[in-house]
Amino acid sequence: MGSSTADRIVVRGHDLVEDLIGKVSLGDMAFLELKGRLPSRQESTVFNALAVTLVEHGMTPSAIATRMTYFGAPESVQGAVAAGLLGIGDRFGGSVEDAARTLQEALAGAGSSPDLATLAREIVATHKEKKAPIAGLGHPIHKPIDPRTPKLFAIAAENGFSGRFVELMQVISAEASRSYGRDLPVNATGAIGAIASELDIPWRVSRGLAVLARAIGLVGHIQEELDEPLAAEIWTRIDQEVSGE
Amino acid sequence: MGSSTADRIVVRGHDLVEDLIGKVSLGDMAFLELKGRLPSRQESTVFNALAVTLVEHGMTPSAIATRMTYFGAPESVQGAVAAGLLGIGDRFGGSVEDAARTLQEALAGAGSSPDLATLAREIVATHKEKKAPIAGLGHPIHKPIDPRTPKLFAIAAENGFSGRFVELMQVISAEASRSYGRDLPVNATGAIGAIASELDIPWRVSRGLAVLARAIGLVGHIQEELDEPLAAEIWTRIDQEVSGE
Amino acid sequence: MGSSTADRIVVRGHDLVEDLIGKVSLGDMAFLELKGRLPSRQESTVFNALAVTLVEHGMTPSAIATRMTYFGAPESVQGAVAAGLLGIGDRFGGSVEDAARTLQEALAGAGSSPDLATLAREIVATHKEKKAPIAGLGHPIHKPIDPRTPKLFAIAAENGFSGRFVELMQVISAEASRSYGRDLPVNATGAIGAIASELDIPWRVSRGLAVLARAIGLVGHIQEELDEPLAAEIWTRIDQEVSGE
Amino acid sequence: MGSSTADRIVVRGHDLVEDLIGKVSLGDMAFLELKGRLPSRQESTVFNALAVTLVEHGMTPSAIATRMTYFGAPESVQGAVAAGLLGIGDRFGGSVEDAARTLQEALAGAGSSPDLATLAREIVATHKEKKAPIAGLGHPIHKPIDPRTPKLFAIAAENGFSGRFVELMQVISAEASRSYGRDLPVNATGAIGAIASELDIPWRVSRGLAVLARAIGLVGHIQEELDEPLAAEIWTRIDQEVSGE
């Protein structure tokens, strides 16, 4: 949080005017808000890479909600962005959170020399028993691998953030592929959940990372609606189809 | 918007994995979403400075809404951020938009050699007649000047973005101070509206800049609630006070 | 608002348990919330008719936003309803508000024996000059007349709520049809705006009537998604179409 | 959902103009949206009683969020209502849902002559083991009993909707009070969850009942802000207190 007097504004212990404006980027400001301190150069590179990956995923349900809402309430940019964010729930933003939670809970209870293979077997077995998908594995479109994953893992490694969380995510992927008898590579949300854990971002906050990045992408969708409106046409097509049934 | 195939994701004409992740910062990604192209180094410095200024304003009504919502619906980080964003309306985010709109509309109709003094007189007179406040001037706390304004104007000037919009904003401030007989300096939202106009961001999108920056600050408030919860106490105090009336 | 002690809950001056639960309907409770008192039998009939008319309008942009959001965040019924409500803005809910505002402002300034024909001419001329549509007139689908309008006007008349606001709305319709040279009958939002004015509901609150009624309809869309999901299919079709461009 | 032609609007199989407007109340329309059919007279009485109970709970976190949002974005009634609804989550609206779910899942698996005492013992034991509170029991303010509960149970009984769900809720209350050694009477959300189950409303939809009722109450808070604004004062007090720490 911040505080203000007549000539000074402080954000998380930093003088906004002297130390932040013009000196830190928006991504580093987001790191400050999530972690309470500014990032090192390496942390900044890794954190910005995660956030950039989450900004824009095309015409998702969340983007459609933003465009429909902007069509009905053009006076309220904030309402259109809010409507889109509300869809970053269990099915979408939740997968980053679930991956981070699985990794953080497994390693929190595992002592200083964890046996990753055993942890991975337990995680896969538990999910299999509950018939629950393992967050962060597989992708309906990006096959055989999600191209974002090796890129993110490489950036993490180059900057010293490829530790036990990343390794455990990979061991889980191998164990799940073996156990289910089909390729289940780490997808982008799995990579982000693992690397966010390396940056010591608590899993409860990790969905917030998806939310703040997506807010940027949704403003982009509104900008596109201003340039080249699609909402009315999308609506008409849906309406025709539904009426035609 | 973007498109995806099995091994390639394209965002606004850029290959996400090859050209963006690890290469551009979150702030530059936001510039790309708003403008359809990546910023120059100078544009990046100026744009990030604007966005950083808008992230966090302390315990605002919008931050209170986020904390109250998170208290009631801790399962939904996205809902708590959305609730806070919904308060970035005419009274708050609207002032950036209104300042940008005033400047852009005045200069759009003014030809290649505009007479800024005449434009300013007309703007002040029109607002005075309607008894409407001029967006971007004065501040209840930051007196005699808002410390963010000279900082933002300096960064804009150093990077070649102190042109007619910034000048007109300053001339309006001088004319309004003269006309109303009291100091009405350019505040942070006036500076941001003017500099966003220099960056050629349409006024209709400028509220989106406030919205995306504030989404980051609101995730920060949720992170603080996790560390040190205030929502229950805030609620209790309000409830006691209201009941006691 | 209400207040509570250990054994008594009071809502707007009424004991919730003794006087409201089991004695008043949900629609009358809404009247109490908007007006601060319970309705007469006639007011209840008219108010419930207005609200019922606003509940459900099929697969509107707002309903699509609710379904998309529920698809992404099935854990949050409240988020899905909120997303849909956010589209009840200037283009949709706004028309009830605008119609009510036009009527209330015209008659507020018109003394005790207003000349409705003159008022209507002024209203039509003002809108024509600004090239602004007159709220509450015409309908793209329901031609030549909106079947809801005569029904609502009949219910208002039978219950003693067909006064100057309703008459002015009809005179505006006649004047606009004459002036534009095409049929511009009163549509449902015009009828609702006029009758809400007869019930002495301030125009600023009249959008709230649309919002509370639509919340009910949006919960209905969620119930339908549970029974027969359409969201995934809608999304896939839109995504294909957009990608195919 | 509904469908429209030029002269006919159909909502859930009913002609809106012929069969609904002026004939059914808003509460019965809500029943139609949730259940797909109109209620009997008895169902209507019981359903309206449940909904009326949920409309207004005073200055809750959700009402504060609505008032803060309306203060920041007075142009957007829909945004202010949406912000308040977003707080009807696991902590508040969730308790109706959880109570309904517990009852419906227990009786779904229990055959035609369920042993309620055994079911109650299992439910209490399971919650105790997980250290999870049992939804629908106890209340911080309304002691020794929540006055809404006997009223709602009486209305349900008079109308033929006091069956196994209501009985099981009461047996759970007795068993929990015995097991925890302190009074844990059925509270209003427990009564509503049980009676909604008697009305055959699926637990997944029951949170929607809280959401639609609360939308009405939140419009009421906006109406109060228009009459007697509290938001600015609430904000100032919070801000002072937080700054003073």
PDB file of N, CA, C and O in Angstrom, chain D residues 147-200:
ATOM      1  N   PRO D 147     -34.086 -15.595  14.369  1.00  0.00           N
ATOM      2  CA  PRO D 147     -35.547 -15.487  14.308  1.00  0.00           C
ATOM      3  C   PRO D 147     -36.139 -15.825  12.944  1.00  0.00           C
ATOM      4  O   PRO D 147     -37.339 -16.101  12.828  1.00  0.00           O
ATOM      5  N   ARG D 148     -35.315 -15.803  11.901  1.00  0.00           N
ATOM      6  CA  ARG D 148     -35.833 -16.124  10.569  1.00  0.00           C
ATOM      7  C   ARG D 148     -36.122 -17.614  10.415  1.00  0.00           C
ATOM      8  O   ARG D 148     -36.976 -18.014   9.619  1.00  0.00           O
ATOM      9  N   THR D 149     -35.361 -18.421  11.144  1.00  0.00           N
ATOM     10  CA  THR D 149     -35.468 -19.871  10.947  1.00  0.00           C
ATOM     11  C   THR D 149     -36.846 -20.430  11.286  1.00  0.00           C
ATOM     12  O   THR D 149     -37.471 -21.090  10.434  1.00  0.00           O
ATOM     13  N   PRO D 150     -37.379 -20.208  12.494  1.00  0.00           N
ATOM     14  CA  PRO D 150     -38.714 -20.777  12.774  1.00  0.00           C
ATOM     15  C   PRO D 150     -39.787 -20.224  11.834  1.00  0.00           C
ATOM     16  O   PRO D 150     -40.710 -20.949  11.440  1.00  0.00           O
ATOM     17  N   LYS D 151     -39.645 -18.952  11.438  1.00  0.00           N
ATOM     18  CA  LYS D 151     -40.605 -18.370  10.500  1.00  0.00           C
ATOM     19  C   LYS D 151     -40.579 -19.108   9.161  1.00  0.00           C
ATOM     20  O   LYS D 151     -41.632 -19.489   8.623  1.00  0.00           O
ATOM     21  N   LEU D 152     -39.362 -19.293   8.628  1.00  0.00           N
ATOM     22  CA  LEU D 152     -39.246 -19.970   7.332  1.00  0.00           C
ATOM     23  C   LEU D 152     -39.719 -21.418   7.420  1.00  0.00           C
ATOM     24  O   LEU D 152     -40.425 -21.912   6.525  1.00  0.00           O
ATOM     25  N   PHE D 153     -39.350 -22.106   8.506  1.00  0.00           N
ATOM     26  CA  PHE D 153     -39.780 -23.501   8.649  1.00  0.00           C
ATOM     27  C   PHE D 153     -41.315 -23.575   8.787  1.00  0.00           C
ATOM     28  O   PHE D 153     -41.950 -24.493   8.256  1.00  0.00           O
ATOM     29  N   ALA D 154     -41.909 -22.599   9.472  1.00  0.00           N
ATOM     30  CA  ALA D 154     -43.373 -22.600   9.612  1.00  0.00           C
ATOM     31  C   ALA D 154     -44.059 -22.393   8.257  1.00  0.00           C
ATOM     32  O   ALA D 154     -45.020 -23.099   7.913  1.00  0.00           O
ATOM     33  N   ILE D 155     -43.541 -21.459   7.475  1.00  0.00           N
ATOM     34  CA  ILE D 155     -44.121 -21.212   6.142  1.00  0.00           C
ATOM     35  C   ILE D 155     -43.974 -22.447   5.259  1.00  0.00           C
ATOM     36  O   ILE D 155     -44.903 -22.834   4.539  1.00  0.00           O
ATOM     37  N   ALA D 156     -42.810 -23.073   5.321  1.00  0.00           N
ATOM     38  CA  ALA D 156     -42.605 -24.298   4.534  1.00  0.00           C
ATOM     39  C   ALA D 156     -43.596 -25.372   4.958  1.00  0.00           C
ATOM     40  O   ALA D 156     -44.213 -26.043   4.108  1.00  0.00           O
ATOM     41  N   ALA D 157     -43.777 -25.535   6.262  1.00  0.00           N
ATOM     42  CA  ALA D 157     -44.684 -26.580   6.762  1.00  0.00           C
ATOM     43  C   ALA D 157     -46.131 -26.311   6.353  1.00  0.00           C
ATOM     44  O   ALA D 157     -46.838 -27.213   5.878  1.00  0.00           O
ATOM     45  N   GLU D 158     -46.556 -25.065   6.516  1.00  0.00           N
ATOM     46  CA  GLU D 158     -47.938 -24.713   6.153  1.00  0.00           C
ATOM     47  C   GLU D 158     -48.247 -24.971   4.687  1.00  0.00           C
ATOM     48  O   GLU D 158     -49.401 -25.132   4.300  1.00  0.00           O
ATOM     49  N   ASN D 159     -47.215 -24.959   3.863  1.00  0.00           N
ATOM     50  CA  ASN D 159     -47.424 -25.102   2.428  1.00  0.00           C
ATOM     51  C   ASN D 159     -46.988 -26.455   1.880  1.00  0.00           C
ATOM     52  O   ASN D 159     -46.901 -26.634   0.661  1.00  0.00           O
ATOM     53  N   GLY D 160     -46.704 -27.380   2.807  1.00  0.00           N
ATOM     54  CA  GLY D 160     -46.388 -28.737   2.359  1.00  0.00           C
ATOM     55  C   GLY D 160     -44.956 -28.930   1.894  1.00  0.00           C
ATOM     56  O   GLY D 160     -44.683 -29.849   1.116  1.00  0.00           O
ATOM     57  N   PHE D 161     -44.034 -28.078   2.331  1.00  0.00           N
ATOM     58  CA  PHE D 161     -42.638 -28.252   1.921  1.00  0.00           C
ATOM     59  C   PHE D 161     -41.699 -28.462   3.106  1.00  0.00           C
ATOM     60  O   PHE D 161     -40.573 -28.005   3.107  1.00  0.00           O
ATOM     61  N   SER D 162     -42.200 -29.165   4.123  1.00  0.00           N
ATOM     62  CA  SER D 162     -41.338 -29.525   5.234  1.00  0.00           C
ATOM     63  C   SER D 162     -41.140 -31.032   5.207  1.00  0.00           C
ATOM     64  O   SER D 162     -41.848 -31.777   5.873  1.00  0.00           O
ATOM     65  N   GLY D 163     -40.194 -31.466   4.390  1.00  0.00           N
ATOM     66  CA  GLY D 163     -39.970 -32.901   4.222  1.00  0.00           C
ATOM     67  C   GLY D 163     -38.633 -33.321   4.798  1.00  0.00           C
ATOM     68  O   GLY D 163     -38.169 -32.782   5.794  1.00  0.00           O
ATOM     69  N   ARG D 164     -37.999 -34.266   4.122  1.00  0.00           N
ATOM     70  CA  ARG D 164     -36.767 -34.856   4.645  1.00  0.00           C
ATOM     71  C   ARG D 164     -35.594 -33.897   4.709  1.00  0.00           C
ATOM     72  O   ARG D 164     -34.726 -34.042   5.564  1.00  0.00           O
ATOM     73  N   PHE D 165     -35.524 -32.959   3.759  1.00  0.00           N
ATOM     74  CA  PHE D 165     -34.376 -32.027   3.790  1.00  0.00           C
ATOM     75  C   PHE D 165     -34.427 -31.159   5.038  1.00  0.00           C
ATOM     76  O   PHE D 165     -33.431 -30.955   5.722  1.00  0.00           O
ATOM     77  N   VAL D 166     -35.631 -30.634   5.323  1.00  0.00           N
ATOM     78  CA  VAL D 166     -35.788 -29.803   6.524  1.00  0.00           C
ATOM     79  C   VAL D 166     -35.513 -30.643   7.774  1.00  0.00           C
ATOM     80  O   VAL D 166     -34.799 -30.222   8.694  1.00  0.00           O
ATOM     81  N   GLU D 167     -36.041 -31.857   7.771  1.00  0.00           N
ATOM     82  CA  GLU D 167     -35.843 -32.713   8.947  1.00  0.00           C
ATOM     83  C   GLU D 167     -34.353 -33.030   9.138  1.00  0.00           C
ATOM     84  O   GLU D 167     -33.820 -32.943  10.252  1.00  0.00           O
ATOM     85  N   LEU D 168     -33.679 -33.374   8.035  1.00  0.00           N
ATOM     86  CA  LEU D 168     -32.261 -33.696   8.154  1.00  0.00           C
ATOM     87  C   LEU D 168     -31.471 -32.498   8.675  1.00  0.00           C
ATOM     88  O   LEU D 168     -30.576 -32.645   9.521  1.00  0.00           O
ATOM     89  N   MET D 169     -31.813 -31.295   8.197  1.00  0.00           N
ATOM     90  CA  MET D 169     -31.114 -30.096   8.673  1.00  0.00           C
ATOM     91  C   MET D 169     -31.254 -29.970  10.190  1.00  0.00           C
ATOM     92  O   MET D 169     -30.290 -29.656  10.894  1.00  0.00           O
ATOM     93  N   GLN D 170     -32.455 -30.260  10.673  1.00  0.00           N
ATOM     94  CA  GLN D 170     -32.693 -30.137  12.119  1.00  0.00           C
ATOM     95  C   GLN D 170     -31.971 -31.232  12.906  1.00  0.00           C
ATOM     96  O   GLN D 170     -31.436 -30.984  13.993  1.00  0.00           O
ATOM     97  N   VAL D 171     -31.941 -32.429  12.340  1.00  0.00           N
ATOM     98  CA  VAL D 171     -31.230 -33.519  13.018  1.00  0.00           C
ATOM     99  C   VAL D 171     -29.725 -33.231  13.048  1.00  0.00           C
ATOM    100  O   VAL D 171     -29.043 -33.487  14.050  1.00  0.00           O
ATOM    101  N   ILE D 172     -29.206 -32.656  11.962  1.00  0.00           N
ATOM    102  CA  ILE D 172     -27.787 -32.280  11.954  1.00  0.00           C
ATOM    103  C   ILE D 172     -27.512 -31.247  13.046  1.00  0.00           C
ATOM    104  O   ILE D 172     -26.501 -31.326  13.752  1.00  0.00           O
ATOM    105  N   SER D 173     -28.425 -30.280  13.181  1.00  0.00           N
ATOM    106  CA  SER D 173     -28.249 -29.253  14.209  1.00  0.00           C
ATOM    107  C   SER D 173     -28.184 -29.875  15.608  1.00  0.00           C
ATOM    108  O   SER D 173     -27.309 -29.537  16.421  1.00  0.00           O
ATOM    109  N   ALA D 174     -29.088 -30.802  15.869  1.00  0.00           N
ATOM    110  CA  ALA D 174     -29.111 -31.456  17.184  1.00  0.00           C
ATOM    111  C   ALA D 174     -27.821 -32.264  17.405  1.00  0.00           C
ATOM    112  O   ALA D 174     -27.192 -32.185  18.468  1.00  0.00           O
ATOM    113  N   GLU D 175     -27.434 -33.002  16.389  1.00  0.00           N
ATOM    114  CA  GLU D 175     -26.238 -33.837  16.493  1.00  0.00           C
ATOM    115  C   GLU D 175     -24.980 -32.978  16.671  1.00  0.00           C
ATOM    116  O   GLU D 175     -24.101 -33.284  17.485  1.00  0.00           O
ATOM    117  N   ALA D 176     -24.897 -31.863  15.916  1.00  0.00           N
ATOM    118  CA  ALA D 176     -23.732 -30.979  16.026  1.00  0.00           C
ATOM    119  C   ALA D 176     -23.677 -30.323  17.409  1.00  0.00           C
ATOM    120  O   ALA D 176     -22.604 -30.210  18.012  1.00  0.00           O
ATOM    121  N   SER D 177     -24.836 -29.906  17.912  1.00  0.00           N
ATOM    122  CA  SER D 177     -24.880 -29.279  19.241  1.00  0.00           C
ATOM    123  C   SER D 177     -24.387 -30.277  20.291  1.00  0.00           C
ATOM    124  O   SER D 177     -23.609 -29.922  21.195  1.00  0.00           O
ATOM    125  N   ARG D 178     -24.828 -31.533  20.182  1.00  0.00           N
ATOM    126  CA  ARG D 178     -24.397 -32.581  21.100  1.00  0.00           C
ATOM    127  C   ARG D 178     -22.896 -32.813  20.965  1.00  0.00           C
ATOM    128  O   ARG D 178     -22.144 -32.797  21.956  1.00  0.00           O
ATOM    129  N   SER D 179     -22.431 -32.950  19.732  1.00  0.00           N
ATOM    130  CA  SER D 179     -21.045 -33.331  19.492  1.00  0.00           C
ATOM    131  C   SER D 179     -20.069 -32.225  19.903  1.00  0.00           C
ATOM    132  O   SER D 179     -18.997 -32.504  20.432  1.00  0.00           O
ATOM    133  N   TYR D 180     -20.439 -30.953  19.611  1.00  0.00           N
ATOM    134  CA  TYR D 180     -19.535 -29.844  19.949  1.00  0.00           C
ATOM    135  C   TYR D 180     -19.793 -29.296  21.359  1.00  0.00           C
ATOM    136  O   TYR D 180     -19.073 -28.422  21.818  1.00  0.00           O
ATOM    137  N   GLY D 181     -20.856 -29.782  22.014  1.00  0.00           N
ATOM    138  CA  GLY D 181     -21.141 -29.337  23.379  1.00  0.00           C
ATOM    139  C   GLY D 181     -21.558 -27.881  23.500  1.00  0.00           C
ATOM    140  O   GLY D 181     -21.328 -27.234  24.513  1.00  0.00           O
ATOM    141  N   ARG D 182     -22.142 -27.355  22.414  1.00  0.00           N
ATOM    142  CA  ARG D 182     -22.685 -25.996  22.514  1.00  0.00           C
ATOM    143  C   ARG D 182     -23.833 -25.836  21.517  1.00  0.00           C
ATOM    144  O   ARG D 182     -23.908 -26.579  20.526  1.00  0.00           O
ATOM    145  N   ASP D 183     -24.693 -24.877  21.781  1.00  0.00           N
ATOM    146  CA  ASP D 183     -25.866 -24.685  20.921  1.00  0.00           C
ATOM    147  C   ASP D 183     -25.478 -24.318  19.495  1.00  0.00           C
ATOM    148  O   ASP D 183     -24.827 -23.290  19.266  1.00  0.00           O
ATOM    149  N   LEU D 184     -25.899 -25.120  18.540  1.00  0.00           N
ATOM    150  CA  LEU D 184     -25.664 -24.799  17.121  1.00  0.00           C
ATOM    151  C   LEU D 184     -26.994 -24.891  16.368  1.00  0.00           C
ATOM    152  O   LEU D 184     -27.226 -25.823  15.588  1.00  0.00           O
ATOM    153  N   PRO D 185     -27.891 -23.915  16.588  1.00  0.00           N
ATOM    154  CA  PRO D 185     -29.197 -23.967  15.939  1.00  0.00           C
ATOM    155  C   PRO D 185     -29.085 -23.691  14.444  1.00  0.00           C
ATOM    156  O   PRO D 185     -28.109 -23.103  13.981  1.00  0.00           O
ATOM    157  N   VAL D 186     -30.101 -24.116  13.709  1.00  0.00           N
ATOM    158  CA  VAL D 186     -30.156 -23.844  12.266  1.00  0.00           C
ATOM    159  C   VAL D 186     -30.308 -22.332  12.066  1.00  0.00           C
ATOM    160  O   VAL D 186     -31.191 -21.705  12.647  1.00  0.00           O
ATOM    161  N   ASN D 187     -29.421 -21.741  11.242  1.00  0.00           N
ATOM    162  CA  ASN D 187     -29.556 -20.308  10.961  1.00  0.00           C
ATOM    163  C   ASN D 187     -30.328 -20.094   9.649  1.00  0.00           C
ATOM    164  O   ASN D 187     -30.794 -21.064   9.026  1.00  0.00           O
ATOM    165  N   ALA D 188     -30.468 -18.840   9.242  1.00  0.00           N
ATOM    166  CA  ALA D 188     -31.297 -18.550   8.072  1.00  0.00           C
ATOM    167  C   ALA D 188     -30.761 -19.223   6.816  1.00  0.00           C
ATOM    168  O   ALA D 188     -31.543 -19.744   6.001  1.00  0.00           O
ATOM    169  N   THR D 189     -29.431 -19.245   6.631  1.00  0.00           N
ATOM    170  CA  THR D 189     -28.929 -19.877   5.402  1.00  0.00           C
ATOM    171  C   THR D 189     -29.162 -21.384   5.427  1.00  0.00           C
ATOM    172  O   THR D 189     -29.388 -21.991   4.380  1.00  0.00           O
ATOM    173  N   GLY D 190     -29.100 -21.984   6.601  1.00  0.00           N
ATOM    174  CA  GLY D 190     -29.407 -23.408   6.711  1.00  0.00           C
ATOM    175  C   GLY D 190     -30.871 -23.682   6.380  1.00  0.00           C
ATOM    176  O   GLY D 190     -31.198 -24.634   5.657  1.00  0.00           O
ATOM    177  N   ALA D 191     -31.753 -22.831   6.896  1.00  0.00           N
ATOM    178  CA  ALA D 191     -33.180 -22.996   6.607  1.00  0.00           C
ATOM    179  C   ALA D 191     -33.445 -22.811   5.115  1.00  0.00           C
ATOM    180  O   ALA D 191     -34.210 -23.574   4.500  1.00  0.00           O
ATOM    181  N   ILE D 192     -32.799 -21.809   4.516  1.00  0.00           N
ATOM    182  CA  ILE D 192     -33.007 -21.547   3.089  1.00  0.00           C
ATOM    183  C   ILE D 192     -32.456 -22.696   2.246  1.00  0.00           C
ATOM    184  O   ILE D 192     -33.100 -23.155   1.289  1.00  0.00           O
ATOM    185  N   GLY D 193     -31.269 -23.177   2.596  1.00  0.00           N
ATOM    186  CA  GLY D 193     -30.685 -24.317   1.875  1.00  0.00           C
ATOM    187  C   GLY D 193     -31.589 -25.541   1.939  1.00  0.00           C
ATOM    188  O   GLY D 193     -31.771 -26.255   0.942  1.00  0.00           O
ATOM    189  N   ALA D 194     -32.172 -25.774   3.113  1.00  0.00           N
ATOM    190  CA  ALA D 194     -33.045 -26.946   3.279  1.00  0.00           C
ATOM    191  C   ALA D 194     -34.346 -26.782   2.498  1.00  0.00           C
ATOM    192  O   ALA D 194     -34.793 -27.700   1.798  1.00  0.00           O
ATOM    193  N   ILE D 195     -34.958 -25.614   2.615  1.00  0.00           N
ATOM    194  CA  ILE D 195     -36.260 -25.407   1.955  1.00  0.00           C
ATOM    195  C   ILE D 195     -36.080 -25.318   0.434  1.00  0.00           C
ATOM    196  O   ILE D 195     -36.914 -25.811  -0.332  1.00  0.00           O
ATOM    197  N   ALA D 196     -34.983 -24.702  -0.039  1.00  0.00           N
ATOM    198  CA  ALA D 196     -34.701 -24.705  -1.482  1.00  0.00           C
ATOM    199  C   ALA D 196     -34.580 -26.137  -1.986  1.00  0.00           C
ATOM    200  O   ALA D 196     -35.021 -26.467  -3.095  1.00  0.00           O
ATOM    201  N   SER D 197     -34.004 -27.016  -1.172  1.00  0.00           N
ATOM    202  CA  SER D 197     -33.903 -28.428  -1.555  1.00  0.00           C
ATOM    203  C   SER D 197     -35.290 -29.066  -1.624  1.00  0.00           C
ATOM    204  O   SER D 197     -35.566 -29.869  -2.515  1.00  0.00           O
ATOM    205  N   GLU D 198     -36.170 -28.698  -0.688  1.00  0.00           N
ATOM    206  CA  GLU D 198     -37.563 -29.188  -0.748  1.00  0.00           C
ATOM    207  C   GLU D 198     -38.239 -28.742  -2.048  1.00  0.00           C
ATOM    208  O   GLU D 198     -39.068 -29.458  -2.610  1.00  0.00           O
ATOM    209  N   LEU D 199     -37.883 -27.551  -2.525  1.00  0.00           N
ATOM    210  CA  LEU D 199     -38.449 -27.041  -3.782  1.00  0.00           C
ATOM    211  C   LEU D 199     -37.742 -27.637  -5.003  1.00  0.00           C
ATOM    212  O   LEU D 199     -37.997 -27.252  -6.133  1.00  0.00           O
ATOM    213  N   ASP D 200     -36.815 -28.552  -4.732  1.00  0.00           N
ATOM    214  CA  ASP D 200     -36.098 -29.247  -5.806  1.00  0.00           C
ATOM    215  C   ASP D 200     -35.234 -28.282  -6.640  1.00  0.00           C
ATOM    216  O   ASP D 200     -35.122 -28.431  -7.863  1.00  0.00           O
TER     217      ASP D 200
END
